[in-house]
Amino acid sequence: MTPEDEEALKVRYRAFTRRLGAGFGVAGLFGVFLTVAVQATFARG
């Protein structure tokens, strides 16, 4: 494996982890929103 290959792999890995982190962040926010909405519905009922 040449240093260039290694660098390309590192860049790709970094981009992948960043996308994964953003995905988890959005999913977490959505989960919190869903939980609050469900609790509000039950509290009203």
Coordinates of C-alpha atoms in Angstrom, one line a residue:
M1 CA 0.0 0.0 0.0
T2 CA 1.5 3.3 -1.0
P3 CA 1.3 6.5 1.1
E4 CA -1.1 7.9 -1.4
D5 CA -3.5 5.0 -1.0
E6 CA -3.3 5.3 2.7
E7 CA -4.1 9.0 2.5
A8 CA -7.1 8.4 0.3
L9 CA -8.4 5.8 2.6
K10 CA -8.0 8.1 5.6
V11 CA -9.9 10.9 3.8
R12 CA -12.7 8.5 2.9
Y13 CA -12.9 7.1 6.4
R14 CA -13.1 10.6 7.9
A15 CA -15.9 11.6 5.5
F16 CA -17.8 8.3 6.3
T17 CA -17.5 8.8 10.1
R18 CA -18.6 12.4 9.8
R19 CA -21.7 11.4 7.8
L20 CA -22.4 8.6 10.3
G21 CA -22.1 11.1 13.2
A22 CA -24.5 13.5 11.5
G23 CA -26.9 10.6 10.9
F24 CA -26.8 9.6 14.6
G25 CA -27.3 13.3 15.6
V26 CA -30.4 13.6 13.4
A27 CA -31.8 10.2 14.6
G28 CA -31.2 11.3 18.2
L29 CA -33.1 14.6 17.7
F30 CA -35.9 12.8 16.0
G31 CA -36.1 10.3 18.8
V32 CA -36.3 13.0 21.4
F33 CA -39.0 14.8 19.4
L34 CA -41.0 11.6 19.1
T35 CA -40.7 10.8 22.8
V36 CA -41.9 14.3 23.7
A37 CA -44.8 14.1 21.2
V38 CA -45.9 10.8 22.6
Q39 CA -45.7 12.0 26.2
A40 CA -47.7 15.1 25.4
T41 CA -50.4 13.0 23.7
F42 CA -50.7 10.7 26.7
A43 CA -50.7 13.6 29.2
R44 CA -53.6 15.2 27.3
G45 CA -55.5 12.0 27.1

